[in-house]
Amino acid sequence: MEESELGRKRKLEKVTVKFAGDSGDGIQLIGSQFTVSTAIYGNDFAIFPEFPAEIRAPAGTTYGVSAFQIQFGAIDIMTPGDEPDALVAFNPAALKVNLNLIKPGALVILNIDEFDEINFKKAEWNSIIKGEENLDEILSKYEVIKVQMNKLVIDALKDVNLPHKEKLRSRNFFALGLVCWIFMRPLEPILKFIKENFGKKPEIAKANELALKAGYNYGETLEIKHKFVKIEIPKYKFEPGKYRYVSGNEAFALGILAIKEKAKIPVVFASYPITPASDILHYLESYRNFGIIALQMEDEISAVNTAIGASFAGALGITATSGPGLSLKSEGINLAVMTELPLIVIDNQRSGPSTGMPTKTEQTDLLFALFGRHGESPLIVIAPISAGDCFYSIIEAAKLSIKYMTPVIILSELYIAMGSEPWKIPDINKIPDIEVKFWKDGSKFYPYSRDENTLARPWAKPGTPGLEHRIGGLEKSHIYGRVSYDPQNHDFMVKLRAEKIRRVQTDIPDVEVYGEEDAELLVLGWGSTFGHIRAVVERAREKGWPVAHAHLKYINPLPKNLPDILKKFKRVLIPELNLGQLLLLIRGKFLVDAVGFNKVTGTPFKESELMMAVEKELMNMEKEGKLSKPIHIQEGRFEEKEKGGAVKHATA
Amino acid sequence: MQQLEEKNISQVVINYTPKDFDSGEEPRWCPGCGDYAILNAVRSAFAELSKELGIPKEKFVIVSGIGCSSRFPYYMNTYGMHGIHGRAPAIATGVKVANPDLSVWVVTGDGDGLAIGGNHLIHAMRRNIDIKILLFDNRIYGLTKGQYSPTSVMGQITKSSPYGVIERPVDPVMLALSQGTTFIARAIDRDIKRLTEIIIEAGKHKGTAFIQIYQNCVVFNDKAFDDFAGKEVRSERVIELKHGKPLLFGKNLDKGIIIENGRPKVVKIGENGITEDKITVYDETDFYLNFVIATMHYPDFPEPIGIIRRVKVPTFEELLYNQIEHAKKLKGEGNLQKLIDKNSWEILPS
Ligand SMILES: Cc1ncc(C[n+]2csc(CCOP(=O)(O)OP(=O)(O)O)c2C)c(N)n1
Ligand code: SF4
Ligand SMILES: [Mg+2]
């Protein structure tokens, strides 16, 4: 990070800020408002909201902490940042859980009014309660601003007609105002938001507005009294155009509306609430005026079967879920494989197995999506690489699902489902139509006849005269579609269904390599890790290391050129938030020398740990004589780093 | 325009016979299975329904689960989906919401609909989605060769209950009542005439229609219903419910039901001062009466057959489509570009 004094400002290229407090403190609200203000100010950014697992965890406890992290900057920002440069902690619990995560020297803003004995107890901060340590010692390595937020908010709201307790609820806006001052964010978009969202409760709107301004003005006090400086982050050079901020779930919902418009057929979305997929249902239910049919069913099994029934009737059936729900949908998905009907299943992966950690991210359903059904059950699997990409992925899924008459699983992740990013708004007019061909001709109709190119069977919807036919889960004879136990026919049909999915390859783009193809180490990722891996490979390449990046969005079938790409590299490093699922697939399918870098902490990769993995692998290659040029990475530095980390933890 | 013409043409030529609903596929049920009778009844009922309501053949859709009974769609010359075990009501819900213009039927068994698929059945009933559910109740798992089912009776010996069933059976009609099902009936496979009439009435109903059909499985639970459904004893042991008519039964219609202290009681006309006008008149819309009558079972009472409940309530798909229209009026027809552009900001070329 480059720093230079410029009058009373510090100038930084990028910065990571984290807000943390009780789930009742309104952390997500101010996080998203800070993001909007940042977007309007003109920085690139990436965010990561963290929710406590319990909706109403007892106040003040460490497991009730809700947080929101944002990295923003003048450069291309691909991740929400590893270690925050600034932390706003609303209570001791919020400070305690984040202490080990923030940068040494970081700016720590505390609502000091909440740092009392009761709250230290709730946070189970025993060393402080017993007097073995005190707050100042603990925070000696940081730049600390203790703010009497409770008092200052009550003072600022003295003319507001609300009970004391209600007034205190505006503390989040006070903190937001202060952080906006520090990072020079405009208040206008937030004031507009307050007006639009609290307009019906004028006293609350007034309280929030006053608190926001009071926080901002408090910055000036800091400046005058404590010579505290503002921090300027120059604007990012965005490609000109219209932008908004979108989460993966909202992008899915918008994409589903686009499908309805482009395919010109009814769309039936049937789902059962589950974190982190429920929001798609919420959005679509609220879009009733778009003519979308969104249904909350009695369980995931019903949801997938309702979607299948809708597709049979000539609509496009879509369902969305997360791990446990995908388990329940397996049998239904197989019915769609066998009846060869269009169906889209969104799986927002979360930490498993079983209920696991529902509010944490993971990439652990890859093999499940591919193979988690009985029998030979091929289908298309697409893994969006960012929140905005969810929009395009689902449109692509609809196109392929209808063209090939097959279910598609979209393997998304909590991280992009809930996280938002600036998104260049698409021009809906420019999105091509999705071709739908219903069979009409009764004289030449056989339910399991095949399109010569795609091998798709005809889609004949009920209501069409002369096409009355029966389909189902029993094996059917080729062309005629009658129930068949003929061994040769089954062998043929199993292979035909596999071949159909293989042919989807002609419709998906080749995988692209970032960095020269004569680089020696290929980092191969899939899904949500795109931003993290690209950021690290960019940095590695700046150092002159022979590293390249390729990212898979199409998991099944895999892109046609993938085997050739893999052969060009001496080694393939596959970082995944699982224990090596893509790794197993790539090694098994292509017999290449691939190694994994894996973690399952429920959190996304950190750039630093990915960088270390790349360095380590390059060193291994160098030792094995697999690099054509020496790269001069110092031996033993990892051990040092790890030791340094340990020391830091001990003192913090 | 063209579609409209097509519709008119097909409406004009509707004059199907039951044979027109024969798919030509040879049924694979055991000889003597009650499913054959039900198949014939449904074919006759569909021919009648298409005449009466002007439904062309291509608008019938039959969805089933898994079981002997669930093979049904293959034998009907309509659109059909042989689904997976227990899920037919969910599949049928998808068909109906996607195209409310279709006449959607579900064929399920006592295992399919009440064990593995019990949840979907309950929720379809309470939503009042316009699907007609025919539950073939043979009190046994036929296809898997003779295990007990949720309607098997206490003590029933089956392959999976060699010492007798120790679970109390579910009463499908009671279950339907508890969900506010808007059309509930009970029928017997071998009484084809009455069965056909009831299926026609179900076809005309708007909303979820549920028919429990006592179906004889000759192989694994033969004569399960003979005690009251046998031809010789039926008139004495079965009571035909008729809306607006007194609850009379018996060969000479000399017995009846009265409600005493909220409970049903069998009485004989001419005995203890009972005259025909004392007999309770059946009202298919009176929930409490429906409930009391549904508690009656042979041998304590005659087994009630016929339409147990029928009321008019808005259907799920009506409410759904009305809500869509309402939302359009309220917010205006959705404009995707406008929705996406909301909360956007513009970066101008520098
Ligand atoms: C998920 C699943 N579990 C179990 C089965 C095996 N199975 C097929 S039919 C059936 C029971 C059918 O009984 P019922 O619904 O009463 O139909 P019937 O054969 O008596 O008409 C079972 C257990 C299956 N096909 N799928
Ligand atoms: S096993 Fe029973 S229910 Fe199944 S076909 Fe044979 S007789 Fe009918
Ligand atoms: Mg049965």
PDB file of N, CA, C and O in Angstrom, chain A residues 16-66:
ATOM      1  N   THR A  16      -9.470  -1.849   3.255  1.00  0.00           N
ATOM      2  CA  THR A  16     -10.501  -2.803   3.668  1.00  0.00           C
ATOM      3  C   THR A  16     -11.099  -2.358   4.996  1.00  0.00           C
ATOM      4  O   THR A  16     -10.361  -2.103   5.946  1.00  0.00           O
ATOM      5  N   VAL A  17     -12.400  -2.223   5.028  1.00  0.00           N
ATOM      6  CA  VAL A  17     -13.093  -1.755   6.228  1.00  0.00           C
ATOM      7  C   VAL A  17     -14.088  -2.828   6.669  1.00  0.00           C
ATOM      8  O   VAL A  17     -14.730  -3.463   5.834  1.00  0.00           O
ATOM      9  N   LYS A  18     -14.186  -3.013   7.981  1.00  0.00           N
ATOM     10  CA  LYS A  18     -15.157  -3.987   8.486  1.00  0.00           C
ATOM     11  C   LYS A  18     -16.011  -3.353   9.578  1.00  0.00           C
ATOM     12  O   LYS A  18     -15.480  -2.690  10.472  1.00  0.00           O
ATOM     13  N   PHE A  19     -17.304  -3.547   9.466  1.00  0.00           N
ATOM     14  CA  PHE A  19     -18.230  -3.143  10.519  1.00  0.00           C
ATOM     15  C   PHE A  19     -18.631  -4.407  11.280  1.00  0.00           C
ATOM     16  O   PHE A  19     -18.977  -5.407  10.655  1.00  0.00           O
ATOM     17  N   ALA A  20     -18.615  -4.346  12.613  1.00  0.00           N
ATOM     18  CA  ALA A  20     -19.012  -5.541  13.363  1.00  0.00           C
ATOM     19  C   ALA A  20     -19.787  -5.124  14.610  1.00  0.00           C
ATOM     20  O   ALA A  20     -19.431  -4.163  15.289  1.00  0.00           O
ATOM     21  N   GLY A  21     -20.860  -5.864  14.886  1.00  0.00           N
ATOM     22  CA  GLY A  21     -21.669  -5.568  16.069  1.00  0.00           C
ATOM     23  C   GLY A  21     -22.666  -6.680  16.303  1.00  0.00           C
ATOM     24  O   GLY A  21     -22.562  -7.751  15.698  1.00  0.00           O
ATOM     25  N   ASP A  22     -23.640  -6.402  17.142  1.00  0.00           N
ATOM     26  CA  ASP A  22     -24.690  -7.376  17.370  1.00  0.00           C
ATOM     27  C   ASP A  22     -25.559  -7.485  16.135  1.00  0.00           C
ATOM     28  O   ASP A  22     -25.673  -6.530  15.378  1.00  0.00           O
ATOM     29  N   SER A  23     -26.219  -8.639  15.984  1.00  0.00           N
ATOM     30  CA  SER A  23     -27.075  -8.755  14.809  1.00  0.00           C
ATOM     31  C   SER A  23     -28.200  -7.719  14.852  1.00  0.00           C
ATOM     32  O   SER A  23     -28.714  -7.327  13.834  1.00  0.00           O
ATOM     33  N   GLY A  24     -28.530  -7.223  16.042  1.00  0.00           N
ATOM     34  CA  GLY A  24     -29.565  -6.195  16.124  1.00  0.00           C
ATOM     35  C   GLY A  24     -29.060  -4.774  15.913  1.00  0.00           C
ATOM     36  O   GLY A  24     -29.842  -3.826  15.951  1.00  0.00           O
ATOM     37  N   ASP A  25     -27.772  -4.611  15.660  1.00  0.00           N
ATOM     38  CA  ASP A  25     -27.199  -3.265  15.541  1.00  0.00           C
ATOM     39  C   ASP A  25     -27.374  -2.629  14.167  1.00  0.00           C
ATOM     40  O   ASP A  25     -26.955  -1.490  13.953  1.00  0.00           O
ATOM     41  N   GLY A  26     -27.916  -3.368  13.217  1.00  0.00           N
ATOM     42  CA  GLY A  26     -28.093  -2.785  11.883  1.00  0.00           C
ATOM     43  C   GLY A  26     -26.806  -2.731  11.086  1.00  0.00           C
ATOM     44  O   GLY A  26     -26.578  -1.804  10.299  1.00  0.00           O
ATOM     45  N   ILE A  27     -25.945  -3.716  11.293  1.00  0.00           N
ATOM     46  CA  ILE A  27     -24.644  -3.743  10.632  1.00  0.00           C
ATOM     47  C   ILE A  27     -24.787  -3.907   9.112  1.00  0.00           C
ATOM     48  O   ILE A  27     -24.150  -3.219   8.330  1.00  0.00           O
ATOM     49  N   GLN A  28     -25.653  -4.851   8.699  1.00  0.00           N
ATOM     50  CA  GLN A  28     -25.788  -5.107   7.257  1.00  0.00           C
ATOM     51  C   GLN A  28     -26.343  -3.872   6.553  1.00  0.00           C
ATOM     52  O   GLN A  28     -25.955  -3.568   5.429  1.00  0.00           O
ATOM     53  N   LEU A  29     -27.218  -3.177   7.247  1.00  0.00           N
ATOM     54  CA  LEU A  29     -27.815  -1.970   6.659  1.00  0.00           C
ATOM     55  C   LEU A  29     -26.744  -0.913   6.398  1.00  0.00           C
ATOM     56  O   LEU A  29     -26.639  -0.380   5.294  1.00  0.00           O
ATOM     57  N   ILE A  30     -25.917  -0.632   7.390  1.00  0.00           N
ATOM     58  CA  ILE A  30     -24.921   0.421   7.153  1.00  0.00           C
ATOM     59  C   ILE A  30     -23.838  -0.087   6.205  1.00  0.00           C
ATOM     60  O   ILE A  30     -23.291   0.683   5.424  1.00  0.00           O
ATOM     61  N   GLY A  31     -23.576  -1.380   6.247  1.00  0.00           N
ATOM     62  CA  GLY A  31     -22.604  -1.941   5.294  1.00  0.00           C
ATOM     63  C   GLY A  31     -23.061  -1.704   3.871  1.00  0.00           C
ATOM     64  O   GLY A  31     -22.305  -1.211   3.022  1.00  0.00           O
ATOM     65  N   SER A  32     -24.326  -2.007   3.616  1.00  0.00           N
ATOM     66  CA  SER A  32     -24.801  -1.852   2.239  1.00  0.00           C
ATOM     67  C   SER A  32     -24.895  -0.378   1.859  1.00  0.00           C
ATOM     68  O   SER A  32     -24.629  -0.014   0.724  1.00  0.00           O
ATOM     69  N   GLN A  33     -25.216   0.479   2.830  1.00  0.00           N
ATOM     70  CA  GLN A  33     -25.275   1.912   2.511  1.00  0.00           C
ATOM     71  C   GLN A  33     -23.885   2.491   2.273  1.00  0.00           C
ATOM     72  O   GLN A  33     -23.691   3.341   1.404  1.00  0.00           O
ATOM     73  N   PHE A  34     -22.922   2.004   3.028  1.00  0.00           N
ATOM     74  CA  PHE A  34     -21.548   2.453   2.792  1.00  0.00           C
ATOM     75  C   PHE A  34     -21.112   2.011   1.392  1.00  0.00           C
ATOM     76  O   PHE A  34     -20.418   2.733   0.680  1.00  0.00           O
ATOM     77  N   THR A  35     -21.553   0.831   0.995  1.00  0.00           N
ATOM     78  CA  THR A  35     -21.205   0.309  -0.316  1.00  0.00           C
ATOM     79  C   THR A  35     -21.789   1.176  -1.429  1.00  0.00           C
ATOM     80  O   THR A  35     -21.113   1.497  -2.405  1.00  0.00           O
ATOM     81  N   VAL A  36     -23.064   1.540  -1.256  1.00  0.00           N
ATOM     82  CA  VAL A  36     -23.699   2.361  -2.287  1.00  0.00           C
ATOM     83  C   VAL A  36     -22.968   3.697  -2.401  1.00  0.00           C
ATOM     84  O   VAL A  36     -22.658   4.178  -3.501  1.00  0.00           O
ATOM     85  N   SER A  37     -22.645   4.274  -1.255  1.00  0.00           N
ATOM     86  CA  SER A  37     -21.946   5.546  -1.270  1.00  0.00           C
ATOM     87  C   SER A  37     -20.572   5.397  -1.938  1.00  0.00           C
ATOM     88  O   SER A  37     -20.137   6.263  -2.698  1.00  0.00           O
ATOM     89  N   THR A  38     -19.930   4.270  -1.676  1.00  0.00           N
ATOM     90  CA  THR A  38     -18.627   3.993  -2.280  1.00  0.00           C
ATOM     91  C   THR A  38     -18.736   3.842  -3.786  1.00  0.00           C
ATOM     92  O   THR A  38     -17.907   4.352  -4.541  1.00  0.00           O
ATOM     93  N   ALA A  39     -19.797   3.172  -4.198  1.00  0.00           N
ATOM     94  CA  ALA A  39     -20.016   2.980  -5.629  1.00  0.00           C
ATOM     95  C   ALA A  39     -20.227   4.330  -6.305  1.00  0.00           C
ATOM     96  O   ALA A  39     -19.660   4.615  -7.360  1.00  0.00           O
ATOM     97  N   ILE A  40     -21.038   5.174  -5.657  1.00  0.00           N
ATOM     98  CA  ILE A  40     -21.345   6.467  -6.259  1.00  0.00           C
ATOM     99  C   ILE A  40     -20.118   7.376  -6.230  1.00  0.00           C
ATOM    100  O   ILE A  40     -19.871   8.131  -7.149  1.00  0.00           O
ATOM    101  N   TYR A  41     -19.322   7.234  -5.191  1.00  0.00           N
ATOM    102  CA  TYR A  41     -18.072   7.992  -5.124  1.00  0.00           C
ATOM    103  C   TYR A  41     -17.156   7.600  -6.289  1.00  0.00           C
ATOM    104  O   TYR A  41     -16.442   8.419  -6.845  1.00  0.00           O
ATOM    105  N   GLY A  42     -17.219   6.326  -6.679  1.00  0.00           N
ATOM    106  CA  GLY A  42     -16.453   5.923  -7.851  1.00  0.00           C
ATOM    107  C   GLY A  42     -15.271   5.008  -7.575  1.00  0.00           C
ATOM    108  O   GLY A  42     -14.305   4.987  -8.326  1.00  0.00           O
ATOM    109  N   ASN A  43     -15.349   4.227  -6.493  1.00  0.00           N
ATOM    110  CA  ASN A  43     -14.304   3.217  -6.271  1.00  0.00           C
ATOM    111  C   ASN A  43     -14.807   1.856  -6.719  1.00  0.00           C
ATOM    112  O   ASN A  43     -16.006   1.582  -6.668  1.00  0.00           O
ATOM    113  N   ASP A  44     -13.884   1.005  -7.127  1.00  0.00           N
ATOM    114  CA  ASP A  44     -14.259  -0.389  -7.329  1.00  0.00           C
ATOM    115  C   ASP A  44     -14.316  -1.036  -5.943  1.00  0.00           C
ATOM    116  O   ASP A  44     -13.656  -0.577  -5.009  1.00  0.00           O
ATOM    117  N   PHE A  45     -15.112  -2.094  -5.803  1.00  0.00           N
ATOM    118  CA  PHE A  45     -15.213  -2.701  -4.473  1.00  0.00           C
ATOM    119  C   PHE A  45     -15.653  -4.156  -4.556  1.00  0.00           C
ATOM    120  O   PHE A  45     -16.122  -4.626  -5.573  1.00  0.00           O
ATOM    121  N   ALA A  46     -15.448  -4.849  -3.445  1.00  0.00           N
ATOM    122  CA  ALA A  46     -16.016  -6.192  -3.268  1.00  0.00           C
ATOM    123  C   ALA A  46     -16.401  -6.298  -1.805  1.00  0.00           C
ATOM    124  O   ALA A  46     -15.715  -5.746  -0.933  1.00  0.00           O
ATOM    125  N   ILE A  47     -17.505  -6.986  -1.518  1.00  0.00           N
ATOM    126  CA  ILE A  47     -17.989  -7.030  -0.136  1.00  0.00           C
ATOM    127  C   ILE A  47     -18.163  -8.456   0.351  1.00  0.00           C
ATOM    128  O   ILE A  47     -18.242  -9.387  -0.443  1.00  0.00           O
ATOM    129  N   PHE A  48     -18.226  -8.589   1.654  1.00  0.00           N
ATOM    130  CA  PHE A  48     -18.503  -9.904   2.235  1.00  0.00           C
ATOM    131  C   PHE A  48     -19.313  -9.740   3.528  1.00  0.00           C
ATOM    132  O   PHE A  48     -18.773  -9.386   4.559  1.00  0.00           O
ATOM    133  N   PRO A  49     -20.620  -9.949   3.449  1.00  0.00           N
ATOM    134  CA  PRO A  49     -21.425  -9.882   4.672  1.00  0.00           C
ATOM    135  C   PRO A  49     -21.318 -11.197   5.447  1.00  0.00           C
ATOM    136  O   PRO A  49     -21.262 -12.254   4.842  1.00  0.00           O
ATOM    137  N   GLU A  50     -21.249 -11.119   6.753  1.00  0.00           N
ATOM    138  CA  GLU A  50     -21.211 -12.339   7.578  1.00  0.00           C
ATOM    139  C   GLU A  50     -22.359 -12.273   8.569  1.00  0.00           C
ATOM    140  O   GLU A  50     -22.485 -11.306   9.303  1.00  0.00           O
ATOM    141  N   PHE A  51     -23.168 -13.329   8.570  1.00  0.00           N
ATOM    142  CA  PHE A  51     -24.328 -13.337   9.452  1.00  0.00           C
ATOM    143  C   PHE A  51     -24.108 -14.320  10.586  1.00  0.00           C
ATOM    144  O   PHE A  51     -23.510 -15.365  10.384  1.00  0.00           O
ATOM    145  N   PRO A  52     -24.642 -14.011  11.759  1.00  0.00           N
ATOM    146  CA  PRO A  52     -24.581 -15.028  12.818  1.00  0.00           C
ATOM    147  C   PRO A  52     -25.540 -16.158  12.445  1.00  0.00           C
ATOM    148  O   PRO A  52     -26.504 -15.938  11.722  1.00  0.00           O
ATOM    149  N   ALA A  53     -25.264 -17.355  12.931  1.00  0.00           N
ATOM    150  CA  ALA A  53     -26.110 -18.498  12.579  1.00  0.00           C
ATOM    151  C   ALA A  53     -27.498 -18.354  13.197  1.00  0.00           C
ATOM    152  O   ALA A  53     -28.483 -18.725  12.612  1.00  0.00           O
ATOM    153  N   GLU A  54     -27.567 -17.787  14.410  1.00  0.00           N
ATOM    154  CA  GLU A  54     -28.868 -17.645  15.067  1.00  0.00           C
ATOM    155  C   GLU A  54     -29.437 -16.269  14.766  1.00  0.00           C
ATOM    156  O   GLU A  54     -28.721 -15.279  14.789  1.00  0.00           O
ATOM    157  N   ILE A  55     -30.738 -16.256  14.488  1.00  0.00           N
ATOM    158  CA  ILE A  55     -31.383 -14.975  14.152  1.00  0.00           C
ATOM    159  C   ILE A  55     -31.379 -14.057  15.372  1.00  0.00           C
ATOM    160  O   ILE A  55     -31.122 -12.884  15.280  1.00  0.00           O
ATOM    161  N   ARG A  56     -31.729 -14.603  16.516  1.00  0.00           N
ATOM    162  CA  ARG A  56     -31.803 -13.783  17.721  1.00  0.00           C
ATOM    163  C   ARG A  56     -30.833 -14.318  18.769  1.00  0.00           C
ATOM    164  O   ARG A  56     -31.248 -14.696  19.858  1.00  0.00           O
ATOM    165  N   ALA A  57     -29.585 -14.385  18.417  1.00  0.00           N
ATOM    166  CA  ALA A  57     -28.587 -14.824  19.387  1.00  0.00           C
ATOM    167  C   ALA A  57     -28.583 -13.800  20.520  1.00  0.00           C
ATOM    168  O   ALA A  57     -28.824 -12.623  20.284  1.00  0.00           O
ATOM    169  N   PRO A  58     -28.325 -14.229  21.757  1.00  0.00           N
ATOM    170  CA  PRO A  58     -28.330 -13.267  22.860  1.00  0.00           C
ATOM    171  C   PRO A  58     -27.401 -12.084  22.553  1.00  0.00           C
ATOM    172  O   PRO A  58     -26.303 -12.282  22.036  1.00  0.00           O
ATOM    173  N   ALA A  59     -27.873 -10.887  22.888  1.00  0.00           N
ATOM    174  CA  ALA A  59     -27.103  -9.686  22.591  1.00  0.00           C
ATOM    175  C   ALA A  59     -25.749  -9.740  23.283  1.00  0.00           C
ATOM    176  O   ALA A  59     -25.622 -10.267  24.391  1.00  0.00           O
ATOM    177  N   GLY A  60     -24.755  -9.237  22.634  1.00  0.00           N
ATOM    178  CA  GLY A  60     -23.449  -9.079  23.259  1.00  0.00           C
ATOM    179  C   GLY A  60     -22.572 -10.317  23.220  1.00  0.00           C
ATOM    180  O   GLY A  60     -21.418 -10.274  23.625  1.00  0.00           O
ATOM    181  N   THR A  61     -23.084 -11.452  22.721  1.00  0.00           N
ATOM    182  CA  THR A  61     -22.274 -12.668  22.707  1.00  0.00           C
ATOM    183  C   THR A  61     -21.451 -12.746  21.424  1.00  0.00           C
ATOM    184  O   THR A  61     -21.802 -12.125  20.419  1.00  0.00           O
ATOM    185  N   THR A  62     -20.397 -13.538  21.493  1.00  0.00           N
ATOM    186  CA  THR A  62     -19.540 -13.629  20.303  1.00  0.00           C
ATOM    187  C   THR A  62     -20.267 -14.340  19.166  1.00  0.00           C
ATOM    188  O   THR A  62     -20.028 -14.057  18.007  1.00  0.00           O
ATOM    189  N   TYR A  63     -21.170 -15.259  19.500  1.00  0.00           N
ATOM    190  CA  TYR A  63     -21.854 -15.957  18.404  1.00  0.00           C
ATOM    191  C   TYR A  63     -23.020 -15.170  17.838  1.00  0.00           C
ATOM    192  O   TYR A  63     -23.669 -15.593  16.896  1.00  0.00           O
ATOM    193  N   GLY A  64     -23.285 -13.992  18.417  1.00  0.00           N
ATOM    194  CA  GLY A  64     -24.328 -13.133  17.845  1.00  0.00           C
ATOM    195  C   GLY A  64     -23.748 -12.025  16.975  1.00  0.00           C
ATOM    196  O   GLY A  64     -24.467 -11.145  16.526  1.00  0.00           O
ATOM    197  N   VAL A  65     -22.440 -12.087  16.725  1.00  0.00           N
ATOM    198  CA  VAL A  65     -21.811 -10.989  15.983  1.00  0.00           C
ATOM    199  C   VAL A  65     -22.140 -11.072  14.502  1.00  0.00           C
ATOM    200  O   VAL A  65     -22.024 -12.112  13.872  1.00  0.00           O
ATOM    201  N   SER A  66     -22.569  -9.932  13.976  1.00  0.00           N
ATOM    202  CA  SER A  66     -22.858  -9.795  12.557  1.00  0.00           C
ATOM    203  C   SER A  66     -21.801  -8.842  12.008  1.00  0.00           C
ATOM    204  O   SER A  66     -21.391  -7.912  12.696  1.00  0.00           O
TER     205      SER A  66
END
